[in-house]
mmCIF file with all atom_site columns, C-alpha atoms in Angstrom:
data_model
loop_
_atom_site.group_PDB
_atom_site.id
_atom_site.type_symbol
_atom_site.label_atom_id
_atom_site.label_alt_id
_atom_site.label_comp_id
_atom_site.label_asym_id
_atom_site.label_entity_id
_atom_site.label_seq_id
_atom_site.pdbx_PDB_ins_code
_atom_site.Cartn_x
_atom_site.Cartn_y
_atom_site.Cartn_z
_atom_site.occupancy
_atom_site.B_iso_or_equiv
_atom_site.pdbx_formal_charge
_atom_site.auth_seq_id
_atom_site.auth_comp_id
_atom_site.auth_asym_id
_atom_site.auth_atom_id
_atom_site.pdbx_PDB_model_num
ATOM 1   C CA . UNK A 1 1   ? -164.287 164.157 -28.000 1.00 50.00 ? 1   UNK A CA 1
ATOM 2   C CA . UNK A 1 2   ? -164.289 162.896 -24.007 1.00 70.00 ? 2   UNK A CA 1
ATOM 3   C CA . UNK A 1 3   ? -163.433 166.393 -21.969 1.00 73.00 ? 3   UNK A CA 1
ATOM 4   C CA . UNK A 1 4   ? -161.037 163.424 -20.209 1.00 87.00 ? 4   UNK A CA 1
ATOM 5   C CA . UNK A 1 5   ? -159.357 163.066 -23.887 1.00 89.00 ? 5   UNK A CA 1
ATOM 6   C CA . UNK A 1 6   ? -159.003 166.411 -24.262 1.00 92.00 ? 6   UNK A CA 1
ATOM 7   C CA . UNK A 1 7   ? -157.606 167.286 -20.948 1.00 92.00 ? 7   UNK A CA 1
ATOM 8   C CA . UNK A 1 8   ? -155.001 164.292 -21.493 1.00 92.00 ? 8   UNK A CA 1
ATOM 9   C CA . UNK A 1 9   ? -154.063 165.640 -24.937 1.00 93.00 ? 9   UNK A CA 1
ATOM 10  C CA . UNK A 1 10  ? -153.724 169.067 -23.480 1.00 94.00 ? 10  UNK A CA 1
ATOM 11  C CA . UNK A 1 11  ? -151.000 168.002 -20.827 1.00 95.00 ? 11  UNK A CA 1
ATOM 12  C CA . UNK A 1 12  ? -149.341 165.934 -23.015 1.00 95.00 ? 12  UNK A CA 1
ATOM 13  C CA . UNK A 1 13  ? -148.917 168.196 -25.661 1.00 95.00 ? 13  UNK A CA 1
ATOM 14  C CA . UNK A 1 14  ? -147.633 170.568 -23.046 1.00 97.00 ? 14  UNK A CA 1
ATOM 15  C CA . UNK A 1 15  ? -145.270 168.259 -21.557 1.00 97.00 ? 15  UNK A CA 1
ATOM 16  C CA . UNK A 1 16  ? -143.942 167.941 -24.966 1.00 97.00 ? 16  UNK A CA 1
ATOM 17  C CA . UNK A 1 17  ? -143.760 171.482 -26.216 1.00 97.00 ? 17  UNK A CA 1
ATOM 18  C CA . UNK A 1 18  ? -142.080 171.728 -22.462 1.00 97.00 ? 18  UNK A CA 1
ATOM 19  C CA . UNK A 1 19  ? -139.527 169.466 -22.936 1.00 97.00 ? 19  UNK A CA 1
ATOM 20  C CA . UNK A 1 20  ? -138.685 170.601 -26.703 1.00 97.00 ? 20  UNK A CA 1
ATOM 21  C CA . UNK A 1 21  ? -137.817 173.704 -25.446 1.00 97.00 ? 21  UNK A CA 1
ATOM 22  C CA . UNK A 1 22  ? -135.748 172.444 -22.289 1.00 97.00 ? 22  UNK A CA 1
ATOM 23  C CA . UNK A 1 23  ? -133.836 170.121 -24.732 1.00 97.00 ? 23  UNK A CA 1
ATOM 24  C CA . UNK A 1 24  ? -132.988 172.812 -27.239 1.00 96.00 ? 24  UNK A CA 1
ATOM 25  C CA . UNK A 1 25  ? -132.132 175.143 -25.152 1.00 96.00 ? 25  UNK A CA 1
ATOM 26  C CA . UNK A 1 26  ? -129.922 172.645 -23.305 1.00 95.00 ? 26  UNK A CA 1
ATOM 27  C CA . UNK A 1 27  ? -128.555 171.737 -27.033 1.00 94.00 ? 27  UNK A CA 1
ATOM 28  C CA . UNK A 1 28  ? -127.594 175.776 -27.399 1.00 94.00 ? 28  UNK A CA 1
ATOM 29  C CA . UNK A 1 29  ? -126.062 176.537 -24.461 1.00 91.00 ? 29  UNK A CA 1
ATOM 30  C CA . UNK A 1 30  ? -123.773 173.350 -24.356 1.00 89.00 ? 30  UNK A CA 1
ATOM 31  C CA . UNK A 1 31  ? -123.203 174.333 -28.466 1.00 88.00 ? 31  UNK A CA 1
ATOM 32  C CA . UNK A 1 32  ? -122.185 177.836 -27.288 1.00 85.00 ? 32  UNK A CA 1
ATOM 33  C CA . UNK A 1 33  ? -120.143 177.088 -24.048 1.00 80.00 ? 33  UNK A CA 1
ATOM 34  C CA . UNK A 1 34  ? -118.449 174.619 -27.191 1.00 76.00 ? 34  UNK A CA 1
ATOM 35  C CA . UNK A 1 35  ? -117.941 177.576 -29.519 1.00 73.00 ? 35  UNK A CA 1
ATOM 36  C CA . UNK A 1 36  ? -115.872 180.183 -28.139 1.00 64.00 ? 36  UNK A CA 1
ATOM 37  C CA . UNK A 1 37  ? -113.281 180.881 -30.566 1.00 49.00 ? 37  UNK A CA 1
ATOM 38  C CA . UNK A 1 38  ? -110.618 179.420 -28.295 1.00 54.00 ? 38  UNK A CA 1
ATOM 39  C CA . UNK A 1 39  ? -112.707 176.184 -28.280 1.00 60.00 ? 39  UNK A CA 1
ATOM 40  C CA . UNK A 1 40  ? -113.185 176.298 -31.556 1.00 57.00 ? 40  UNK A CA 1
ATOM 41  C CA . UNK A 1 41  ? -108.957 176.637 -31.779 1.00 55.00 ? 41  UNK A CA 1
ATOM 42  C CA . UNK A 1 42  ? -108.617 173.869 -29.679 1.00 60.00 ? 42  UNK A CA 1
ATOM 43  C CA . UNK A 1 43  ? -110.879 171.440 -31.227 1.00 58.00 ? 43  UNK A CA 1
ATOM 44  C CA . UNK A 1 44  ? -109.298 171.523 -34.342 1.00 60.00 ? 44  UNK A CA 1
ATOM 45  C CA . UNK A 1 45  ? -106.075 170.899 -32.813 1.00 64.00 ? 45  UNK A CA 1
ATOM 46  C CA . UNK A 1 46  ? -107.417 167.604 -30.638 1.00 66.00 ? 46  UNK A CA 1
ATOM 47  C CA . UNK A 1 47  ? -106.413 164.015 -31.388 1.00 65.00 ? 47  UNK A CA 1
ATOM 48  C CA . UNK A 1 48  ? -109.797 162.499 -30.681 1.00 63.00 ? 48  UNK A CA 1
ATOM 49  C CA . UNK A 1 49  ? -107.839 159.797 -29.170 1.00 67.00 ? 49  UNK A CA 1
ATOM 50  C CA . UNK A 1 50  ? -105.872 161.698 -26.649 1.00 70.00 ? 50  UNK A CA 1
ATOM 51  C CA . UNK A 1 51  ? -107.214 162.675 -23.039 1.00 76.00 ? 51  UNK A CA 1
ATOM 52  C CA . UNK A 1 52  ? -108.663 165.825 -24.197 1.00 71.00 ? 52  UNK A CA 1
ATOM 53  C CA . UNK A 1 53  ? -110.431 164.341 -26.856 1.00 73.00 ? 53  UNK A CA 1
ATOM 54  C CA . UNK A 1 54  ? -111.701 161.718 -24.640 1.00 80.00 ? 54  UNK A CA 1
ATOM 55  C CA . UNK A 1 55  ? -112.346 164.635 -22.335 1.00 80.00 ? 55  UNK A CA 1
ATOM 56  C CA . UNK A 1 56  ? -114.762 166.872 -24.757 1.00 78.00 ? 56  UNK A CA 1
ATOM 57  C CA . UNK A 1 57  ? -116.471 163.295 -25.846 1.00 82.00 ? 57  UNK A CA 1
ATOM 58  C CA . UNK A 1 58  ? -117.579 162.721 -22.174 1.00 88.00 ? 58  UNK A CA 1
ATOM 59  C CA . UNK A 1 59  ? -118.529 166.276 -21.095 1.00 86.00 ? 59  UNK A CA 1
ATOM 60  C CA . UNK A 1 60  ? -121.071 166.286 -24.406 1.00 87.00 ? 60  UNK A CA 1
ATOM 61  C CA . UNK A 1 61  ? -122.632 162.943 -23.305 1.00 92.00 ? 61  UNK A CA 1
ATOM 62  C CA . UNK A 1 62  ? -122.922 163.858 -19.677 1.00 95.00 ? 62  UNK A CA 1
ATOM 63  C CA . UNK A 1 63  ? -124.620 167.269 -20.471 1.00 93.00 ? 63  UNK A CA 1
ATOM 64  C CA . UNK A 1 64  ? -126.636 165.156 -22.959 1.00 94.00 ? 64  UNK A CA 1
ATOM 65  C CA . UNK A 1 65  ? -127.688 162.561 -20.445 1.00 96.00 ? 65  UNK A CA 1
ATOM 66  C CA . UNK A 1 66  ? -128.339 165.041 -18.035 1.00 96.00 ? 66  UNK A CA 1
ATOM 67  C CA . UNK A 1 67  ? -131.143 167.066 -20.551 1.00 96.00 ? 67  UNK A CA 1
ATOM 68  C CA . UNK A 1 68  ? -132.684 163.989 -21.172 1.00 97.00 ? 68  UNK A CA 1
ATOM 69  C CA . UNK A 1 69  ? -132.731 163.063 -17.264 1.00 97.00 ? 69  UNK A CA 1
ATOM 70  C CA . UNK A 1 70  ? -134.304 166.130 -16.425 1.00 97.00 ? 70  UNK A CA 1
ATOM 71  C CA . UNK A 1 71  ? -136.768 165.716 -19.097 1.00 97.00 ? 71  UNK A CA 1
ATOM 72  C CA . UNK A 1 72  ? -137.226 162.092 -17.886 1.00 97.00 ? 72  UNK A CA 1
ATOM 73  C CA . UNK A 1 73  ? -137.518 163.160 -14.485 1.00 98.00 ? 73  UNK A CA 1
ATOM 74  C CA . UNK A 1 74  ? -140.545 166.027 -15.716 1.00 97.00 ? 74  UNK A CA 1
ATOM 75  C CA . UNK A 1 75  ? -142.782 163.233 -16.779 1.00 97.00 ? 75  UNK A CA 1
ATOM 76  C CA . UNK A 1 76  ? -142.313 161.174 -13.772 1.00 97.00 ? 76  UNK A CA 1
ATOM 77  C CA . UNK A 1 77  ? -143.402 163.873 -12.022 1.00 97.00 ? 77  UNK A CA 1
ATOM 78  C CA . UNK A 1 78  ? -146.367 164.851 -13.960 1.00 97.00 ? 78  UNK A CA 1
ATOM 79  C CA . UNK A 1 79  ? -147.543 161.198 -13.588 1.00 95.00 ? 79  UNK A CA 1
ATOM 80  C CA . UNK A 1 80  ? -147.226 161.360 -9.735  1.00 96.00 ? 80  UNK A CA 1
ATOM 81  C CA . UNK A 1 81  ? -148.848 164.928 -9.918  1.00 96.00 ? 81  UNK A CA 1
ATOM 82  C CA . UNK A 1 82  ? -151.649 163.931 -12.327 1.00 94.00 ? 82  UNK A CA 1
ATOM 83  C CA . UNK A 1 83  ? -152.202 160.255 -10.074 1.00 93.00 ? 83  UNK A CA 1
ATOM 84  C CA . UNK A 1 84  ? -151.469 158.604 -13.080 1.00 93.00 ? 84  UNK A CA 1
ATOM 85  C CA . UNK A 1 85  ? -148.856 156.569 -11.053 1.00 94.00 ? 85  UNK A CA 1
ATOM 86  C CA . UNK A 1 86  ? -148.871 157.488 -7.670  1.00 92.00 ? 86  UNK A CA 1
ATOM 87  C CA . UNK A 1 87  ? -145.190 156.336 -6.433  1.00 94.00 ? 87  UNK A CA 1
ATOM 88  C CA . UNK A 1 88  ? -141.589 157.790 -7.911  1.00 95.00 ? 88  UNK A CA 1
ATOM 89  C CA . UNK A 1 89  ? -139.872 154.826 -7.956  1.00 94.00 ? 89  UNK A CA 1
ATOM 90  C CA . UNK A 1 90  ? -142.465 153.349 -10.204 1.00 92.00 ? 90  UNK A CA 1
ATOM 91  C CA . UNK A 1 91  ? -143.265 156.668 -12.195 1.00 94.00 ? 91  UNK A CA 1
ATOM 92  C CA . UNK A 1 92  ? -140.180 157.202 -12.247 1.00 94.00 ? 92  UNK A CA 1
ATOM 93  C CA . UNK A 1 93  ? -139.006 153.420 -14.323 1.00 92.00 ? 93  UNK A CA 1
ATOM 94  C CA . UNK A 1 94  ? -142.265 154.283 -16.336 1.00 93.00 ? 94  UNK A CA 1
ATOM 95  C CA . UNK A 1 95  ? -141.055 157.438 -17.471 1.00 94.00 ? 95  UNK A CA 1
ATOM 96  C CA . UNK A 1 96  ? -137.618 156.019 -18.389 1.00 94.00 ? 96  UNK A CA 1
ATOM 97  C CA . UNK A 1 97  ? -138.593 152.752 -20.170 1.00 93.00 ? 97  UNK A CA 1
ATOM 98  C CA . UNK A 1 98  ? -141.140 155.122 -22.097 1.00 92.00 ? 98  UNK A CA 1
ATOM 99  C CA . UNK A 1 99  ? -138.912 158.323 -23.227 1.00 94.00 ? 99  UNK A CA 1
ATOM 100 C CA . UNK A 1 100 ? -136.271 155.859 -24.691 1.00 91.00 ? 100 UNK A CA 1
ATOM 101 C CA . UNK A 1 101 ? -139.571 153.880 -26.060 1.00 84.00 ? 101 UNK A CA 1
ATOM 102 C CA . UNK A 1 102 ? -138.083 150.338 -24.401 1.00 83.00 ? 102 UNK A CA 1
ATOM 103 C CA . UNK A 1 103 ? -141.743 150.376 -23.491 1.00 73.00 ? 103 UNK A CA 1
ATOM 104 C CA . UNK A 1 104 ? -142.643 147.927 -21.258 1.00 71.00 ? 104 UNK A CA 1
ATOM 105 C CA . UNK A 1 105 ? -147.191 147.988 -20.644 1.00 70.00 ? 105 UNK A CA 1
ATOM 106 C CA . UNK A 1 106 ? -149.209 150.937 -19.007 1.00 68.00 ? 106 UNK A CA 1
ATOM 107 C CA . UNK A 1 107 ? -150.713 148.740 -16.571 1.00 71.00 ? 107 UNK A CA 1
ATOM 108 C CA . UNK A 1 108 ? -148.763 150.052 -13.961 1.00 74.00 ? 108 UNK A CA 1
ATOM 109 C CA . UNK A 1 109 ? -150.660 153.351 -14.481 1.00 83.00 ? 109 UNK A CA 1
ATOM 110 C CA . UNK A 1 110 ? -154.286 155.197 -14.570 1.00 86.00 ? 110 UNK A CA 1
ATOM 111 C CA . UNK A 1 111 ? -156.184 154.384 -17.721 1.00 84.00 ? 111 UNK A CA 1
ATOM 112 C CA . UNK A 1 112 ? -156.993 158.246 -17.768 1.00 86.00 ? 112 UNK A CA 1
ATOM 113 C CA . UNK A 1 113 ? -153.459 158.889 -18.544 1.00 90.00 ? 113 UNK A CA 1
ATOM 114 C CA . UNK A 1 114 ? -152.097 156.530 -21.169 1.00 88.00 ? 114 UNK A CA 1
ATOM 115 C CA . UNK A 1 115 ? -151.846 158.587 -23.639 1.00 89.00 ? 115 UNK A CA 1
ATOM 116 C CA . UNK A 1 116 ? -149.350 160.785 -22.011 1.00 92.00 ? 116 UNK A CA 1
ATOM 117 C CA . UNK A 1 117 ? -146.578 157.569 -21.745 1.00 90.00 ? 117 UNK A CA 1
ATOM 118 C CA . UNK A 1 118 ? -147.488 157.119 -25.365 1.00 90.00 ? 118 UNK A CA 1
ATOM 119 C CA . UNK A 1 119 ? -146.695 161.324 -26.534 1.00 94.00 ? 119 UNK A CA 1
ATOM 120 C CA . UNK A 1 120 ? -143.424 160.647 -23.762 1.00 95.00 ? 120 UNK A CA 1
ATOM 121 C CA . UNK A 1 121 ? -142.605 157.769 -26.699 1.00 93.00 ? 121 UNK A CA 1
ATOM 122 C CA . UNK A 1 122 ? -142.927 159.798 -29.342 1.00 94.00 ? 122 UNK A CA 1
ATOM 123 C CA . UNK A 1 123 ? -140.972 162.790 -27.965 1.00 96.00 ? 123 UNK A CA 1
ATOM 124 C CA . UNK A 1 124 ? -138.231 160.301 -26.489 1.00 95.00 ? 124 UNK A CA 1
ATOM 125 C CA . UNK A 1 125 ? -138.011 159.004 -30.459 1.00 95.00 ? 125 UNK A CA 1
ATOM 126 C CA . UNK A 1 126 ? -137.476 162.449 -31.625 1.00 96.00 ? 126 UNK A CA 1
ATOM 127 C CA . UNK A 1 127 ? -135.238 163.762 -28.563 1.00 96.00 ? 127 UNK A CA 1
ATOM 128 C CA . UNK A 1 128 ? -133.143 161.025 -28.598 1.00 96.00 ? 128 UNK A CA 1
ATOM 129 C CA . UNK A 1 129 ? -132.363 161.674 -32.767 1.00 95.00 ? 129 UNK A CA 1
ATOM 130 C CA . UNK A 1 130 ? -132.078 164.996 -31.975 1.00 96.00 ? 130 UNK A CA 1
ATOM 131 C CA . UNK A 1 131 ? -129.286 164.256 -29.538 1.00 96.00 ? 131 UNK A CA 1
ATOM 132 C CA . UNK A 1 132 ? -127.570 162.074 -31.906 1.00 95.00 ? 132 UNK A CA 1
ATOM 133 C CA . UNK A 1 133 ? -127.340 164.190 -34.883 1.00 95.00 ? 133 UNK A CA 1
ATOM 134 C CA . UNK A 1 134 ? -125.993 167.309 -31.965 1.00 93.00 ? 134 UNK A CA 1
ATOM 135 C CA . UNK A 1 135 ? -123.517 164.279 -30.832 1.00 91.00 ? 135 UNK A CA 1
ATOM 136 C CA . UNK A 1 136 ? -121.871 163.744 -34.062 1.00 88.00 ? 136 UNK A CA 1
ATOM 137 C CA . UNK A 1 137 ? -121.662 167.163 -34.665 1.00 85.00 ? 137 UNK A CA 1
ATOM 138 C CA . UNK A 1 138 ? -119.588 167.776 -32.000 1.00 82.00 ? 138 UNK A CA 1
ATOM 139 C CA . UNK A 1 139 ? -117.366 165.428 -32.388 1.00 79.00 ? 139 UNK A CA 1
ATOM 140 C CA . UNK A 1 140 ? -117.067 165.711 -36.321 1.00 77.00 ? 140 UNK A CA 1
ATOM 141 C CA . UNK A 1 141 ? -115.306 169.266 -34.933 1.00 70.00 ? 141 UNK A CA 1
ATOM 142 C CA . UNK A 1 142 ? -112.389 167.028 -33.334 1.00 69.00 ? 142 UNK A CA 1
ATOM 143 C CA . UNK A 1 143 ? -110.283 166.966 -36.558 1.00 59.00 ? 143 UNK A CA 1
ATOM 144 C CA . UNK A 1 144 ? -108.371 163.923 -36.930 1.00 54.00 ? 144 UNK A CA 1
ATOM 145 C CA . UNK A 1 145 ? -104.829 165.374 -38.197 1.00 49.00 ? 145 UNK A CA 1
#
């Protein structure tokens, strides 16, 4: 194995391991500032159609968005860090198109660093499931009466 393969594996299975952990920790604390037991009260007390219902829905997918911005954001700036793609705004539409696995081509970027926009794919695959399975979770708590 090329010490350049290795080295790009090594990042990118950082990045990953990285943003795993910033996601589920993200997942937990929005899960516990969700569970108090006078949330919990509430919740089952919400019309999912009223304005608090509509409320909760769009806190959960802000704070959702936001986790998977900042995790969007990371890779960007590993690319710009690494030279992979030396500009944000480009990095930074690289980074998005590749975490929500759109994809678009890596020629936009340094051949020494593919692989780390394909393990942002892979984690954006899983992240993004991960996110939708929390999602409906939360809202299967809002208890249609």
């Amino acid at each position: 194995m090329s010490q350049n393969l290795f080295l790009q594996f090594a990042v990118s299975s950082l990045m990953v391991v990285f943003c795993v952990v910033i996601h589920g920790l993200g997942l937990f604390g929005l899960n516990r500032a969700l569970r108090t037991e006078a949330s919990i009260e509430r919740l089952q007390r919400i019309d999912p159609l009223s304005p608090r219902g509509t409320a909760f829905t769009l806190v959960v997918v802000i704070a959702m968005l936001a986790l998977h911005g900042i995790e969007i954001w990371l890779f960007a700036l590993a690319y710009i860090v690494l030279g992979a793609i030396p500009q944000l705004e480009p990095a930074l539409y690289f980074s998005t198109i590749s975490y929500s696995t759109v994809g678009y081509n890596d020629l936009h970027m340094a051949p020494d660093w593919r692989l780390l926009g394909a393990f942002e794919s892979v984690l954006g695959i899983f992240l993004l499931g991960w996110s939708t399975a929390f999602f409906f979770r939360m809202i299967g708590r809002i208890d249609p009466h």
